[in-house]
Amino acid sequence: SAAFGAITAGMDDLGLNDGKYVFDMRVNWDVGDDWTTSGVRVDAVNGAALSYHYQTLLDGNGNPTDSSNAGPGSTLATDRFATFSSTPAPQNSNGRFNSDYTANLAGRAFPAGVVGTEVRSASEFNVALFNTSTDNGAGLDRYVHRTALDLSGVAGFDGGSVYFSQTGPAGAGDILVGTLTSGHGAVSQGTNLTVFDGEFYATPEPASLALLALGALFIRRR
């Protein structure tokens, strides 16, 4: 976790859910303070892909439209294991998943961009949200972002575990599958942000590691 002033940020590992490896980012703030903004950029690398559930919304004319700036928009548990950002909410509250956050958009986060420049693709998620209401009670474990990684395209990974790290890979054979950059603000911090960065690494199962080692030996022999 990180702490610079009155707001903190951290990450929960939700493990393998619905075929995707899922991580939840939380923020906390002191009593009397208030969350103002969160910007998140996640890049999927080495064959990994970000997974989404697009919420069907109605436009001004009542026609359905897929919005890439909304939460999963479903009461189904499996649909909640998707990549999206939200204003701070309890981890499993219905409002976190069913709300449309287009009114809270501040544009792209890193680099900063105006509303309409947000990125939500298989390789990059880049969105910033801001505050539209006041909540100066203690923000205990309020969640602002969820990352869902599909690793079916990662070479050398045929099952295993995935973890978030701020200190690099835990093992020599671990595979970098994503990078995360984020900044979070509170009223007391003014224009200053709490920075929370890190990487996602995949640890292949022992059988996969053995196959990789055999392949390396075969290439070396040739």
PDB file of C-alpha atoms in Angstrom:
ATOM      1  CA  SER A   1       0.000   0.000   0.000  1.00  0.00           C
ATOM      2  CA  ALA A   2       0.978   3.664  -0.309  1.00  0.00           C
ATOM      3  CA  ALA A   3       0.338   6.586   2.007  1.00  0.00           C
ATOM      4  CA  PHE A   4       1.116  10.241   1.246  1.00  0.00           C
ATOM      5  CA  GLY A   5      -1.141  12.448   3.327  1.00  0.00           C
ATOM      6  CA  ALA A   6      -4.692  11.504   4.168  1.00  0.00           C
ATOM      7  CA  ILE A   7      -5.448   8.956   1.441  1.00  0.00           C
ATOM      8  CA  THR A   8      -4.086   5.437   0.998  1.00  0.00           C
ATOM      9  CA  ALA A   9      -4.317   2.882  -1.788  1.00  0.00           C
ATOM     10  CA  GLY A  10      -3.841  -0.881  -1.914  1.00  0.00           C
ATOM     11  CA  MET A  11      -4.614  -3.981  -3.956  1.00  0.00           C
ATOM     12  CA  ASP A  12      -6.662  -7.135  -3.242  1.00  0.00           C
ATOM     13  CA  ASP A  13      -5.904 -10.343  -5.153  1.00  0.00           C
ATOM     14  CA  LEU A  14      -9.254 -12.006  -5.948  1.00  0.00           C
ATOM     15  CA  GLY A  15      -7.621 -14.951  -7.697  1.00  0.00           C
ATOM     16  CA  LEU A  16      -8.956 -16.850 -10.698  1.00  0.00           C
ATOM     17  CA  ASN A  17     -12.613 -16.031 -11.364  1.00  0.00           C
ATOM     18  CA  ASP A  18     -14.640 -16.874 -14.463  1.00  0.00           C
ATOM     19  CA  GLY A  19     -11.454 -17.734 -16.362  1.00  0.00           C
ATOM     20  CA  LYS A  20      -9.757 -14.436 -15.514  1.00  0.00           C
ATOM     21  CA  TYR A  21      -7.262 -13.312 -12.878  1.00  0.00           C
ATOM     22  CA  VAL A  22      -8.873 -10.452 -10.969  1.00  0.00           C
ATOM     23  CA  PHE A  23      -7.462  -7.683  -8.753  1.00  0.00           C
ATOM     24  CA  ASP A  24      -9.319  -4.955  -6.856  1.00  0.00           C
ATOM     25  CA  MET A  25      -7.862  -1.553  -5.958  1.00  0.00           C
ATOM     26  CA  ARG A  26      -9.081   0.104  -2.761  1.00  0.00           C
ATOM     27  CA  VAL A  27      -8.672   3.575  -1.275  1.00  0.00           C
ATOM     28  CA  ASN A  28      -9.095   4.859   2.266  1.00  0.00           C
ATOM     29  CA  TRP A  29      -9.281   8.356   3.691  1.00  0.00           C
ATOM     30  CA  ASP A  30      -9.449   9.968   7.114  1.00  0.00           C
ATOM     31  CA  VAL A  31     -12.634  11.100   8.861  1.00  0.00           C
ATOM     32  CA  GLY A  32     -13.437  14.636   7.752  1.00  0.00           C
ATOM     33  CA  ASP A  33     -11.539  14.283   4.480  1.00  0.00           C
ATOM     34  CA  ASP A  34     -13.039  13.342   1.100  1.00  0.00           C
ATOM     35  CA  TRP A  35     -11.979  11.491  -2.035  1.00  0.00           C
ATOM     36  CA  THR A  36     -11.643  13.739  -5.092  1.00  0.00           C
ATOM     37  CA  THR A  37     -10.179  11.721  -7.965  1.00  0.00           C
ATOM     38  CA  SER A  38      -8.613   8.465  -9.099  1.00  0.00           C
ATOM     39  CA  GLY A  39      -6.764   7.899 -12.359  1.00  0.00           C
ATOM     40  CA  VAL A  40      -5.732   4.408 -13.434  1.00  0.00           C
ATOM     41  CA  ARG A  41      -3.729   3.068 -16.360  1.00  0.00           C
ATOM     42  CA  VAL A  42      -3.173  -0.665 -16.850  1.00  0.00           C
ATOM     43  CA  ASP A  43      -1.187  -2.083 -19.770  1.00  0.00           C
ATOM     44  CA  ALA A  44      -1.418  -5.806 -20.583  1.00  0.00           C
ATOM     45  CA  VAL A  45       1.813  -7.232 -22.034  1.00  0.00           C
ATOM     46  CA  ASN A  46       3.396 -10.466 -23.266  1.00  0.00           C
ATOM     47  CA  GLY A  47       0.163 -11.888 -24.646  1.00  0.00           C
ATOM     48  CA  ALA A  48      -2.084 -10.975 -21.717  1.00  0.00           C
ATOM     49  CA  ALA A  49      -5.374  -9.191 -22.417  1.00  0.00           C
ATOM     50  CA  LEU A  50      -7.716  -7.037 -20.355  1.00  0.00           C
ATOM     51  CA  SER A  51     -11.229  -8.458 -20.106  1.00  0.00           C
ATOM     52  CA  TYR A  52     -14.422  -6.355 -20.037  1.00  0.00           C
ATOM     53  CA  HIS A  53     -18.171  -6.718 -19.678  1.00  0.00           C
ATOM     54  CA  TYR A  54     -19.837  -3.937 -21.638  1.00  0.00           C
ATOM     55  CA  GLN A  55     -22.901  -2.436 -20.029  1.00  0.00           C
ATOM     56  CA  THR A  56     -25.865  -1.757 -22.303  1.00  0.00           C
ATOM     57  CA  LEU A  57     -27.090   1.807 -21.748  1.00  0.00           C
ATOM     58  CA  LEU A  58     -29.708   3.980 -23.403  1.00  0.00           C
ATOM     59  CA  ASP A  59     -28.707   7.128 -25.238  1.00  0.00           C
ATOM     60  CA  GLY A  60     -30.681  10.398 -25.228  1.00  0.00           C
ATOM     61  CA  ASN A  61     -33.126   8.963 -27.745  1.00  0.00           C
ATOM     62  CA  GLY A  62     -33.762   5.784 -25.780  1.00  0.00           C
ATOM     63  CA  ASN A  63     -31.647   3.601 -28.065  1.00  0.00           C
ATOM     64  CA  PRO A  64     -29.313   0.992 -26.519  1.00  0.00           C
ATOM     65  CA  THR A  65     -25.621   1.758 -26.725  1.00  0.00           C
ATOM     66  CA  ASP A  66     -22.553   0.021 -25.351  1.00  0.00           C
ATOM     67  CA  SER A  67     -20.631   2.342 -23.042  1.00  0.00           C
ATOM     68  CA  SER A  68     -16.979   1.680 -22.314  1.00  0.00           C
ATOM     69  CA  ASN A  69     -17.134   4.131 -19.411  1.00  0.00           C
ATOM     70  CA  ALA A  70     -19.657   2.265 -17.290  1.00  0.00           C
ATOM     71  CA  GLY A  71     -19.419  -0.500 -14.739  1.00  0.00           C
ATOM     72  CA  PRO A  72     -20.243  -4.078 -15.723  1.00  0.00           C
ATOM     73  CA  GLY A  73     -23.932  -3.255 -15.382  1.00  0.00           C
ATOM     74  CA  SER A  74     -25.146  -6.690 -14.371  1.00  0.00           C
ATOM     75  CA  THR A  75     -26.345  -8.497 -11.282  1.00  0.00           C
ATOM     76  CA  LEU A  76     -24.710 -11.718 -12.502  1.00  0.00           C
ATOM     77  CA  ALA A  77     -21.701 -12.602 -10.394  1.00  0.00           C
ATOM     78  CA  THR A  78     -19.620 -13.671 -13.401  1.00  0.00           C
ATOM     79  CA  ASP A  79     -20.156 -10.356 -15.176  1.00  0.00           C
ATOM     80  CA  ARG A  80     -18.568  -8.538 -12.265  1.00  0.00           C
ATOM     81  CA  PHE A  81     -15.150 -10.042 -12.966  1.00  0.00           C
ATOM     82  CA  ALA A  82     -14.284  -7.370 -15.513  1.00  0.00           C
ATOM     83  CA  THR A  83     -11.985  -4.377 -15.929  1.00  0.00           C
ATOM     84  CA  PHE A  84     -13.537  -1.034 -14.949  1.00  0.00           C
ATOM     85  CA  SER A  85     -13.192   1.977 -12.646  1.00  0.00           C
ATOM     86  CA  SER A  86     -15.814   3.404 -10.296  1.00  0.00           C
ATOM     87  CA  THR A  87     -16.273   6.107  -7.714  1.00  0.00           C
ATOM     88  CA  PRO A  88     -15.403   4.727  -4.238  1.00  0.00           C
ATOM     89  CA  ALA A  89     -17.810   2.003  -3.095  1.00  0.00           C
ATOM     90  CA  PRO A  90     -17.827  -1.107  -0.888  1.00  0.00           C
ATOM     91  CA  GLN A  91     -16.225  -3.989  -2.742  1.00  0.00           C
ATOM     92  CA  ASN A  92     -19.361  -5.999  -3.507  1.00  0.00           C
ATOM     93  CA  SER A  93     -22.072  -3.335  -3.373  1.00  0.00           C
ATOM     94  CA  ASN A  94     -24.552  -3.524  -6.254  1.00  0.00           C
ATOM     95  CA  GLY A  95     -24.174   0.174  -6.992  1.00  0.00           C
ATOM     96  CA  ARG A  96     -20.506  -0.261  -7.780  1.00  0.00           C
ATOM     97  CA  PHE A  97     -21.315  -2.601 -10.655  1.00  0.00           C
ATOM     98  CA  ASN A  98     -24.644  -1.266 -11.910  1.00  0.00           C
ATOM     99  CA  SER A  99     -23.897   2.466 -12.100  1.00  0.00           C
ATOM    100  CA  ASP A 100     -23.028   4.502 -15.174  1.00  0.00           C
ATOM    101  CA  TYR A 101     -19.905   6.549 -14.367  1.00  0.00           C
ATOM    102  CA  THR A 102     -19.858   8.703 -17.515  1.00  0.00           C
ATOM    103  CA  ALA A 103     -20.875  11.754 -15.449  1.00  0.00           C
ATOM    104  CA  ASN A 104     -17.729  11.303 -13.349  1.00  0.00           C
ATOM    105  CA  LEU A 105     -15.256  11.061 -16.231  1.00  0.00           C
ATOM    106  CA  ALA A 106     -12.181  13.291 -16.106  1.00  0.00           C
ATOM    107  CA  GLY A 107     -10.689  11.878 -19.328  1.00  0.00           C
ATOM    108  CA  ARG A 108      -7.528   9.848 -19.797  1.00  0.00           C
ATOM    109  CA  ALA A 109      -5.278   9.477 -16.752  1.00  0.00           C
ATOM    110  CA  PHE A 110      -1.681   8.867 -17.921  1.00  0.00           C
ATOM    111  CA  PRO A 111      -0.935  10.975 -19.857  1.00  0.00           C
ATOM    112  CA  ALA A 112      -3.783  13.260 -18.866  1.00  0.00           C
ATOM    113  CA  GLY A 113      -6.446  13.894 -21.491  1.00  0.00           C
ATOM    114  CA  VAL A 114      -9.823  15.553 -21.799  1.00  0.00           C
ATOM    115  CA  VAL A 115     -13.133  13.678 -21.612  1.00  0.00           C
ATOM    116  CA  GLY A 116     -13.510  11.551 -24.718  1.00  0.00           C
ATOM    117  CA  THR A 117      -9.875  10.426 -24.839  1.00  0.00           C
ATOM    118  CA  GLU A 118     -10.273   7.531 -22.390  1.00  0.00           C
ATOM    119  CA  VAL A 119      -8.766   4.218 -23.519  1.00  0.00           C
ATOM    120  CA  ARG A 120     -10.412   0.869 -22.901  1.00  0.00           C
ATOM    121  CA  SER A 121      -8.899  -1.848 -25.079  1.00  0.00           C
ATOM    122  CA  ALA A 122      -7.514  -5.362 -24.716  1.00  0.00           C
ATOM    123  CA  SER A 123      -4.012  -3.976 -24.208  1.00  0.00           C
ATOM    124  CA  GLU A 124      -4.682  -0.715 -22.303  1.00  0.00           C
ATOM    125  CA  PHE A 125      -7.130   0.728 -19.778  1.00  0.00           C
ATOM    126  CA  ASN A 126      -6.628   4.444 -19.139  1.00  0.00           C
ATOM    127  CA  VAL A 127      -9.396   6.330 -17.307  1.00  0.00           C
ATOM    128  CA  ALA A 128      -9.679   9.069 -14.666  1.00  0.00           C
ATOM    129  CA  LEU A 129     -12.748   9.780 -12.512  1.00  0.00           C
ATOM    130  CA  PHE A 130     -13.504  12.731 -10.232  1.00  0.00           C
ATOM    131  CA  ASN A 131     -15.828  13.529  -7.354  1.00  0.00           C
ATOM    132  CA  THR A 132     -19.393  14.762  -7.857  1.00  0.00           C
ATOM    133  CA  SER A 133     -20.573  14.459  -4.253  1.00  0.00           C
ATOM    134  CA  THR A 134     -19.300  14.894  -0.725  1.00  0.00           C
ATOM    135  CA  ASP A 135     -18.533  11.990   1.604  1.00  0.00           C
ATOM    136  CA  ASN A 136     -16.430  13.191   4.511  1.00  0.00           C
ATOM    137  CA  GLY A 137     -16.930  10.125   6.667  1.00  0.00           C
ATOM    138  CA  ALA A 138     -14.134   7.611   7.047  1.00  0.00           C
ATOM    139  CA  GLY A 139     -13.567   5.863   3.731  1.00  0.00           C
ATOM    140  CA  LEU A 140     -12.652   2.367   4.868  1.00  0.00           C
ATOM    141  CA  ASP A 141     -11.817  -0.024   2.034  1.00  0.00           C
ATOM    142  CA  ARG A 142     -13.701   1.766  -0.716  1.00  0.00           C
ATOM    143  CA  TYR A 143     -12.931   0.280  -4.131  1.00  0.00           C
ATOM    144  CA  VAL A 144     -12.217   2.370  -7.251  1.00  0.00           C
ATOM    145  CA  HIS A 145     -10.842  -0.023  -9.863  1.00  0.00           C
ATOM    146  CA  ARG A 146     -10.911  -3.675 -10.890  1.00  0.00           C
ATOM    147  CA  THR A 147      -8.446  -5.341 -13.282  1.00  0.00           C
ATOM    148  CA  ALA A 148      -9.370  -8.621 -14.998  1.00  0.00           C
ATOM    149  CA  LEU A 149      -6.576 -10.347 -16.944  1.00  0.00           C
ATOM    150  CA  ASP A 150      -7.049 -13.067 -19.560  1.00  0.00           C
ATOM    151  CA  LEU A 151      -3.785 -15.027 -19.821  1.00  0.00           C
ATOM    152  CA  SER A 152      -4.833 -17.566 -22.455  1.00  0.00           C
ATOM    153  CA  GLY A 153      -2.481 -15.888 -24.948  1.00  0.00           C
ATOM    154  CA  VAL A 154       0.604 -15.815 -22.699  1.00  0.00           C
ATOM    155  CA  ALA A 155       3.317 -18.157 -24.019  1.00  0.00           C
ATOM    156  CA  GLY A 156       4.663 -20.512 -21.367  1.00  0.00           C
ATOM    157  CA  PHE A 157       1.698 -20.046 -19.028  1.00  0.00           C
ATOM    158  CA  ASP A 158      -0.723 -22.960 -18.923  1.00  0.00           C
ATOM    159  CA  GLY A 159      -2.267 -22.364 -15.545  1.00  0.00           C
ATOM    160  CA  GLY A 160      -0.720 -21.238 -12.285  1.00  0.00           C
ATOM    161  CA  SER A 161      -0.979 -18.106 -10.190  1.00  0.00           C
ATOM    162  CA  VAL A 162      -0.822 -14.358 -10.821  1.00  0.00           C
ATOM    163  CA  TYR A 163       0.238 -11.728  -8.309  1.00  0.00           C
ATOM    164  CA  PHE A 164       0.642  -7.961  -8.008  1.00  0.00           C
ATOM    165  CA  SER A 165       4.033  -6.635  -6.939  1.00  0.00           C
ATOM    166  CA  GLN A 166       5.647  -3.273  -6.253  1.00  0.00           C
ATOM    167  CA  THR A 167       9.118  -4.801  -5.928  1.00  0.00           C
ATOM    168  CA  GLY A 168       9.498  -6.765  -9.146  1.00  0.00           C
ATOM    169  CA  PRO A 169       9.115 -10.518  -9.806  1.00  0.00           C
ATOM    170  CA  ALA A 170       9.251 -12.947  -6.903  1.00  0.00           C
ATOM    171  CA  GLY A 171      10.857 -15.692  -9.005  1.00  0.00           C
ATOM    172  CA  ALA A 172      13.214 -15.853 -11.979  1.00  0.00           C
ATOM    173  CA  GLY A 173      10.677 -17.758 -14.091  1.00  0.00           C
ATOM    174  CA  ASP A 174       7.752 -15.409 -13.442  1.00  0.00           C
ATOM    175  CA  ILE A 175       6.258 -13.671 -16.486  1.00  0.00           C
ATOM    176  CA  LEU A 176       5.378  -9.964 -16.584  1.00  0.00           C
ATOM    177  CA  VAL A 177       1.760  -9.745 -17.795  1.00  0.00           C
ATOM    178  CA  GLY A 178       0.754  -6.198 -16.888  1.00  0.00           C
ATOM    179  CA  THR A 179       1.810  -2.831 -15.493  1.00  0.00           C
ATOM    180  CA  LEU A 180      -0.278  -0.457 -13.390  1.00  0.00           C
ATOM    181  CA  THR A 181       0.035   3.281 -12.775  1.00  0.00           C
ATOM    182  CA  SER A 182      -2.460   5.160 -10.617  1.00  0.00           C
ATOM    183  CA  GLY A 183      -2.950   8.393  -8.713  1.00  0.00           C
ATOM    184  CA  HIS A 184      -5.557   9.175  -6.031  1.00  0.00           C
ATOM    185  CA  GLY A 185      -6.582  12.481  -4.512  1.00  0.00           C
ATOM    186  CA  ALA A 186      -8.310  13.775  -1.402  1.00  0.00           C
ATOM    187  CA  VAL A 187      -9.567  17.245  -0.472  1.00  0.00           C
ATOM    188  CA  SER A 188      -6.810  17.699   2.101  1.00  0.00           C
ATOM    189  CA  GLN A 189      -4.121  17.000  -0.512  1.00  0.00           C
ATOM    190  CA  GLY A 190      -5.221  19.715  -2.922  1.00  0.00           C
ATOM    191  CA  THR A 191      -3.689  18.988  -6.333  1.00  0.00           C
ATOM    192  CA  ASN A 192      -1.277  16.395  -4.915  1.00  0.00           C
ATOM    193  CA  LEU A 193      -1.969  12.721  -5.624  1.00  0.00           C
ATOM    194  CA  THR A 194      -1.105   9.508  -3.830  1.00  0.00           C
ATOM    195  CA  VAL A 195       0.809   7.462  -6.392  1.00  0.00           C
ATOM    196  CA  PHE A 196       0.275   3.699  -6.415  1.00  0.00           C
ATOM    197  CA  ASP A 197       2.161   1.685  -9.046  1.00  0.00           C
ATOM    198  CA  GLY A 198       3.155  -1.905  -9.643  1.00  0.00           C
ATOM    199  CA  GLU A 199       3.200  -4.895 -11.978  1.00  0.00           C
ATOM    200  CA  PHE A 200       1.299  -8.123 -12.496  1.00  0.00           C
ATOM    201  CA  TYR A 201       3.313 -11.335 -12.767  1.00  0.00           C
ATOM    202  CA  ALA A 202       2.279 -14.872 -13.708  1.00  0.00           C
ATOM    203  CA  THR A 203       3.915 -17.873 -12.079  1.00  0.00           C
ATOM    204  CA  PRO A 204       3.545 -20.946 -14.340  1.00  0.00           C
ATOM    205  CA  GLU A 205       2.734 -24.330 -12.872  1.00  0.00           C
ATOM    206  CA  PRO A 206       5.789 -26.602 -12.347  1.00  0.00           C
ATOM    207  CA  ALA A 207       4.891 -28.704 -15.409  1.00  0.00           C
ATOM    208  CA  SER A 208       4.891 -25.615 -17.622  1.00  0.00           C
ATOM    209  CA  LEU A 209       8.252 -24.530 -16.238  1.00  0.00           C
ATOM    210  CA  ALA A 210       9.687 -27.977 -16.947  1.00  0.00           C
ATOM    211  CA  LEU A 211       8.509 -27.827 -20.563  1.00  0.00           C
ATOM    212  CA  LEU A 212      10.083 -24.397 -20.958  1.00  0.00           C
ATOM    213  CA  ALA A 213      13.367 -25.702 -19.574  1.00  0.00           C
ATOM    214  CA  LEU A 214      13.323 -28.698 -21.932  1.00  0.00           C
ATOM    215  CA  GLY A 215      12.622 -26.408 -24.857  1.00  0.00           C
ATOM    216  CA  ALA A 216      15.570 -24.206 -23.932  1.00  0.00           C
ATOM    217  CA  LEU A 217      17.846 -27.233 -23.687  1.00  0.00           C
ATOM    218  CA  PHE A 218      16.662 -28.511 -27.068  1.00  0.00           C
ATOM    219  CA  ILE A 219      17.378 -25.145 -28.713  1.00  0.00           C
ATOM    220  CA  ARG A 220      20.802 -24.988 -27.065  1.00  0.00           C
ATOM    221  CA  ARG A 221      21.611 -28.540 -28.217  1.00  0.00           C
ATOM    222  CA  ARG A 222      20.682 -27.663 -31.806  1.00  0.00           C
TER     223      ARG A 222
END
